[in-house]
Coordinates of C-alpha atoms in Angstrom, one line a residue:
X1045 CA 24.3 28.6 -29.5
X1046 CA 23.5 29.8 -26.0
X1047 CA 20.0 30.8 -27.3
X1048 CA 19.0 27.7 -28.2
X1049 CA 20.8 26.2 -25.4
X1050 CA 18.0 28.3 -23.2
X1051 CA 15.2 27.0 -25.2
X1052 CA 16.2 23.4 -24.7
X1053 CA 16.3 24.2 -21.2
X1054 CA 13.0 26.0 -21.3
X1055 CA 10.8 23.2 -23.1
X1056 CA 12.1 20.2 -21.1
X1057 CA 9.5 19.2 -19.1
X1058 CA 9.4 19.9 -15.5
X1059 CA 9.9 16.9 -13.3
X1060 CA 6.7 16.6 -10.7
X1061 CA 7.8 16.5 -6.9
X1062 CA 6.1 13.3 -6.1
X1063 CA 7.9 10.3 -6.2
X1064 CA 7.3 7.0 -7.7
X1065 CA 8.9 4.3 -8.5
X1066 CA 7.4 1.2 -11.0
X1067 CA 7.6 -2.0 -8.6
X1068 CA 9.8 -4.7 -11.5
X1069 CA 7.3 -7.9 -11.2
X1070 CA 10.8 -10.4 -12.5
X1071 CA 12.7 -12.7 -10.4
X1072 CA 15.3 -15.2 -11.9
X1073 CA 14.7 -18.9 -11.8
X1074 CA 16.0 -20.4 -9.0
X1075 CA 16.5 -17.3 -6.7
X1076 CA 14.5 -15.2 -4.8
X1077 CA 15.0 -11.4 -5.2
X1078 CA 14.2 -8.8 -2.6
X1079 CA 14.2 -4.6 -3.8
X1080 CA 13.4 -1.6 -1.7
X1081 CA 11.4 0.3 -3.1
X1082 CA 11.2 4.6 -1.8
X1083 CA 13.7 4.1 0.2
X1084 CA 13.5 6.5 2.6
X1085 CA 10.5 7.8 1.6
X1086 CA 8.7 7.8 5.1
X1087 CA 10.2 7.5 8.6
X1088 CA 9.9 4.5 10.4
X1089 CA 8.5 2.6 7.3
X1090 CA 10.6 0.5 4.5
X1091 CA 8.5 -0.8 1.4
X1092 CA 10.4 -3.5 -0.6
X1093 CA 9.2 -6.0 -3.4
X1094 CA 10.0 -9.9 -2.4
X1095 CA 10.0 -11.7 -6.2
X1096 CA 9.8 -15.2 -5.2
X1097 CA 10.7 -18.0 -8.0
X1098 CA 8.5 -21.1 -8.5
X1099 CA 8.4 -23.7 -5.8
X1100 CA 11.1 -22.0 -3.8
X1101 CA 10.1 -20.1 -0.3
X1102 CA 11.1 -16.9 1.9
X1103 CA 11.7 -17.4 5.3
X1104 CA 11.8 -14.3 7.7
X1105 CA 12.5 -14.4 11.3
X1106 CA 10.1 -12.3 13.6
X1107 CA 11.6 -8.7 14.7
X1108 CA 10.7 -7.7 18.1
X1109 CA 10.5 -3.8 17.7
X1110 CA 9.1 -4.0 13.9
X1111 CA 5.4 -5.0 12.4
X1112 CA 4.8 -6.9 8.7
X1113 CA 1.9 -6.4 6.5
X1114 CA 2.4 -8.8 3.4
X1115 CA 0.5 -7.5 -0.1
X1116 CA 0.6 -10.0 -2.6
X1117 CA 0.8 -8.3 -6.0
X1118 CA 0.5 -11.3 -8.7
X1119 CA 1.1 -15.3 -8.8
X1120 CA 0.0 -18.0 -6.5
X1121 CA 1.9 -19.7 -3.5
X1122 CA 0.9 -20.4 0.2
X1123 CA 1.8 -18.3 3.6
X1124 CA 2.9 -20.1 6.8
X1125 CA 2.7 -18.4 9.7
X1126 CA 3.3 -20.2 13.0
X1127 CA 1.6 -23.2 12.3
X1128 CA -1.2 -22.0 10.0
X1129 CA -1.2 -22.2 6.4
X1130 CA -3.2 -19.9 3.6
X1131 CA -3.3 -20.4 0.0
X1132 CA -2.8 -16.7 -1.7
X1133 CA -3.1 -15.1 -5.0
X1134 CA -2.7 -12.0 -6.4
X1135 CA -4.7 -9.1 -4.6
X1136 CA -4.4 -10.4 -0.9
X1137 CA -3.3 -8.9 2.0
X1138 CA -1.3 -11.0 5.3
X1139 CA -0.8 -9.7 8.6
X1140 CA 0.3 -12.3 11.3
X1141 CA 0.5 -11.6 15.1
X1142 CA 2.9 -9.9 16.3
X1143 CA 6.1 -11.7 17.1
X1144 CA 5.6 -14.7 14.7
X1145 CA 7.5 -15.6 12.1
X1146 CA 6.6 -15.7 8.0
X1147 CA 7.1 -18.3 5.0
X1148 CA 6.0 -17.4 1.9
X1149 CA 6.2 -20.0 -1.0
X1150 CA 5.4 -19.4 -4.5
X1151 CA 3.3 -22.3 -6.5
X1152 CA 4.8 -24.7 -8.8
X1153 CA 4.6 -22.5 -12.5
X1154 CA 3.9 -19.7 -10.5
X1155 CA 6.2 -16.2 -9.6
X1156 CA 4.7 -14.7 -6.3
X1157 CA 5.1 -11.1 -6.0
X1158 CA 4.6 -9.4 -2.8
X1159 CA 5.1 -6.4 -1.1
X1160 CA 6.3 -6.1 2.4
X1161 CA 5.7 -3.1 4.7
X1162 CA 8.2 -3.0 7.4
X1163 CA 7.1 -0.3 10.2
X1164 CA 9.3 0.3 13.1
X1165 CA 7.5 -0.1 16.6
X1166 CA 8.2 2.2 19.5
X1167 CA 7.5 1.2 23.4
X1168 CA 4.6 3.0 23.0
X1169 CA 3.3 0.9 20.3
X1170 CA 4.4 -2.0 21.9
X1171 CA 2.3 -1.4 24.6
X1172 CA -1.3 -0.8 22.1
X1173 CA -1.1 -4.7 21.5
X1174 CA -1.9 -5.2 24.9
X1175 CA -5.0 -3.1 24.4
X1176 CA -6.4 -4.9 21.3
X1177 CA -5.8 -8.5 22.1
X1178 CA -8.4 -9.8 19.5
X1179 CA -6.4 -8.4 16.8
X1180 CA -3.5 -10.0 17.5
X1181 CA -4.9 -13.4 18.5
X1182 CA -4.7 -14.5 14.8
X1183 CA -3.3 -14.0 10.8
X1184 CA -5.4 -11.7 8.9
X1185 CA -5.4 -12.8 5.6
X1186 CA -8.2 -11.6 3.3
X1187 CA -8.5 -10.9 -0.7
X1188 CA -8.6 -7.2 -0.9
X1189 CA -12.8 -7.9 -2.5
X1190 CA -13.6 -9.9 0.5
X1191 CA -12.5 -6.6 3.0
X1192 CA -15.6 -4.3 4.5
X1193 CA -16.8 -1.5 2.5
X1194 CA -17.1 2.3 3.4
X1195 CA -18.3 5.4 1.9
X1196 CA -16.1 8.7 2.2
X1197 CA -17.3 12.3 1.4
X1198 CA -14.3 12.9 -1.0
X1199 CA -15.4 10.0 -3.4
X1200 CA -18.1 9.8 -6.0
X1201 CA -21.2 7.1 -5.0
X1202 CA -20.1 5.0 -7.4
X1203 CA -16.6 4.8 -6.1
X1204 CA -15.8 1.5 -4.1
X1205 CA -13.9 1.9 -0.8
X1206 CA -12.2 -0.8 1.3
X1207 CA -10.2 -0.9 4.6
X1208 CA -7.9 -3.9 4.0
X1209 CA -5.5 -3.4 7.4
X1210 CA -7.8 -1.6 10.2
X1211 CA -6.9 0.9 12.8
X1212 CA -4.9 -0.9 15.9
X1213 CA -4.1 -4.2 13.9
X1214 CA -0.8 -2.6 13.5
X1215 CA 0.0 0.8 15.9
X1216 CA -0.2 3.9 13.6
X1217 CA -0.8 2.2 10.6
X1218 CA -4.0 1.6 8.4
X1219 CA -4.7 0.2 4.6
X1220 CA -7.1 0.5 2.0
X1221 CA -8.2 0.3 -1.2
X1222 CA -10.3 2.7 -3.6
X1223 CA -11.4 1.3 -7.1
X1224 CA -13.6 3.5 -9.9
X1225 CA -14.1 4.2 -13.5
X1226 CA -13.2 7.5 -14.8
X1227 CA -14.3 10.0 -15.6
X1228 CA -14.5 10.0 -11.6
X1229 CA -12.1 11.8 -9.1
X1230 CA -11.2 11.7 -5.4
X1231 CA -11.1 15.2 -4.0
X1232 CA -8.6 17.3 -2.9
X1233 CA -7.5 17.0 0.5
X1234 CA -5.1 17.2 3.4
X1235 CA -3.6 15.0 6.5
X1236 CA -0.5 16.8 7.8
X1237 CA -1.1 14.3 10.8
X1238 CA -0.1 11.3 8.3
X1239 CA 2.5 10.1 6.0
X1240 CA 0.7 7.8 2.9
X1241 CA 1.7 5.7 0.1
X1242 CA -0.4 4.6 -2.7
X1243 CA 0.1 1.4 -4.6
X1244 CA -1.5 1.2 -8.3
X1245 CA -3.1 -2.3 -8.5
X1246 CA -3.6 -4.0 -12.3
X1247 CA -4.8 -2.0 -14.5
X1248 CA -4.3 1.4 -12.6
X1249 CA -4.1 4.3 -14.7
X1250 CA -4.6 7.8 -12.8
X1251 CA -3.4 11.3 -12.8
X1252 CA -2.2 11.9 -8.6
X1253 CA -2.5 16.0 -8.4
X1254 CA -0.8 17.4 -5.1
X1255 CA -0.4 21.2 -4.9
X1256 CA 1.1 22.0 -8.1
X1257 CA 2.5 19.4 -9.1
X1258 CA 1.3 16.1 -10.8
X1259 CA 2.0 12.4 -11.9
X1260 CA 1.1 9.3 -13.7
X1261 CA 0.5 6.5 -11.6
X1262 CA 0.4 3.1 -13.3
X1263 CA -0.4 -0.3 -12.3
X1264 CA 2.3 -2.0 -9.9
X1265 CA 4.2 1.0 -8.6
X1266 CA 4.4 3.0 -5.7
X1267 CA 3.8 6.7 -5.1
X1268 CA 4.5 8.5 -1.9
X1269 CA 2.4 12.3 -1.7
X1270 CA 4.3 14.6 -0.2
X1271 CA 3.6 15.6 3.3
X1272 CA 0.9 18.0 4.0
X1273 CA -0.1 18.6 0.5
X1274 CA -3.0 19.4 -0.7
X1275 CA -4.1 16.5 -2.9
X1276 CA -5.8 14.1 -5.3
X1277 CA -6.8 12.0 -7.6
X1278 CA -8.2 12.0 -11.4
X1279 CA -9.2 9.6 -13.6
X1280 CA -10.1 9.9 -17.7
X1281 CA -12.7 8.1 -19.8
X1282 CA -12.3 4.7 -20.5
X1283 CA -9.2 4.0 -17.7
X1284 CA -9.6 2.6 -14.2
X1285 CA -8.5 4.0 -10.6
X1286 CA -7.6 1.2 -8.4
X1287 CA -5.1 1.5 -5.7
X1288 CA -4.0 0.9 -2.2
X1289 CA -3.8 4.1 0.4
X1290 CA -1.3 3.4 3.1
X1291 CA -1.9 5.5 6.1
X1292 CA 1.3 5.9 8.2
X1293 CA 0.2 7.7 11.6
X1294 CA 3.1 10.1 13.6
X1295 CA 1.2 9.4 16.6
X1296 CA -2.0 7.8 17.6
X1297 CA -4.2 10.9 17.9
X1298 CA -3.5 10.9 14.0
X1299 CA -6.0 7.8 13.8
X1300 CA -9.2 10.4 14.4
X1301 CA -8.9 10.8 10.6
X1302 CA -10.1 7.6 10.1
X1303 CA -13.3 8.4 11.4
X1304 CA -14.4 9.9 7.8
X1305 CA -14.4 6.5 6.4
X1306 CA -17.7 5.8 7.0
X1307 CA -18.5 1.6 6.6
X1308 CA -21.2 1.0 3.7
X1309 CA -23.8 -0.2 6.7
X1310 CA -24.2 2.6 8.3
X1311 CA -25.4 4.8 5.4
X1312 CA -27.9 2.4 4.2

């Protein structure tokens, strides 16, 4: 009895040390629905999934010491913020001024799914909006294809690289996307300097390797890689790597990292 006991034991699979959680696209009719996802996960930084039901809307109040990025995930609906409207689909990315308030409204037959990043703001980010004025003059909202282009070392040539949410939009914080075909792979690297989420998009379907350890990530869910670790990513024949990187700086020397995305122009 013990003996096999033990070997149970033995063969049952290791659990991997990065967490991820699958993001659950369902909201009931007539109520919107609001889940944290990692909670957590990073300091200074909540991720949850608003679910919003046809043809009803999501108000939220500006916070003073806290900046929003809105993804949308899936479905159709429109954004207000202050007095300017946008229509949105699946695949966009929001970011208002700072200090204005957000509606979000799903289309009539429509769900909209979207996830919003919440990242605390100290005085010392308070005071970079005052450095960067056009940035925070008005909303960026953008379809994640329509965002510039770069090229990084780490990534095959026929990987495609976006920045969605560039430096000093939001203090400390920066977003983009990486799409490819396998077989393909993003190298193995490290940012102690930098806290990061990734978000598999539709169709995601990669291996995420950091030190010893790795995970599936699949489309709509969120994976946090462990600080410091030495990491990346893999994709197989026949599957597709598309994600969001969120970069979450501890201070705002951090941001030099950035300076390896390299924007499509210059290396013409």
């Amino acid at each position: 009895m013990t003996a096999a006991l033990l070997l149970s034991a033995c063969s049952r699979p290791r659990q991997s040390a990065i967490p991820v959680e699958l993001l659950d696209l369902y909201a009931a009719p007539g109520q919107v629905r609001v889940q944290t996802v990692l909670a957590g996960a990073v300091p200074e930084v909540e991720a949850a999934l608003v679910s919003i039901p046809a043809s009803l809307e999501h108000r939220e109040a500006a916070v003073a010491d806290s900046a929003v990025v809105w993804l949308i995930l899936a479905g159709k609906g429109r954004i207000t913020a202050g007095e300017q409207v946008f229509d949105v689909s699946g695949e966009t990315i929001a970011r208002a001024p700072q200090g204005w308030s957000w509606t979000l409204e799903a289309a009539p037959g429509e769900t909209l799914h979207a996830l919003r990043l919440r990242r605390a703001l100290n005085a010392q980010d308070l005071e970079e909006f005052a450095k960067y004025p056009e940035n925070n003059a008005a909303p960026l909202v953008k379809k994640f294809s329509e965002c510039p282009a770069y090229h990084e070392a780490i990534k095959s040539p026929k990987t495609i690289s976006r920045t969605l949410l560039p430096e000093n939009f939001v203090p400390r914080m920066a977003l983009g996307t990486v799409e490819t075909t396998g077989p393909d792979a993003v190298g193995r690297h490290k940012h102690p300097m930098l806290e990061q989420f990734f978000l598999g998009l539709k169709d995601n379907e990669i291996t995420v390797l950091a030190d010893e350890d790795h995970v599936i990530l699949p489309e709509f869910a969120l994976l946090h890689i462990p600080l410091g670790s030495n990491h990346g990513v893999e994709v197989a024949d026949g599957k597709k790597l598309h994600y969001v990187w969120m970069d979450f700086f501890m201070s705002k020397d951090g941001q030099e990292w950035l300076k390896m995305h390299k924007p499509v122009e210059e290396s013409k």
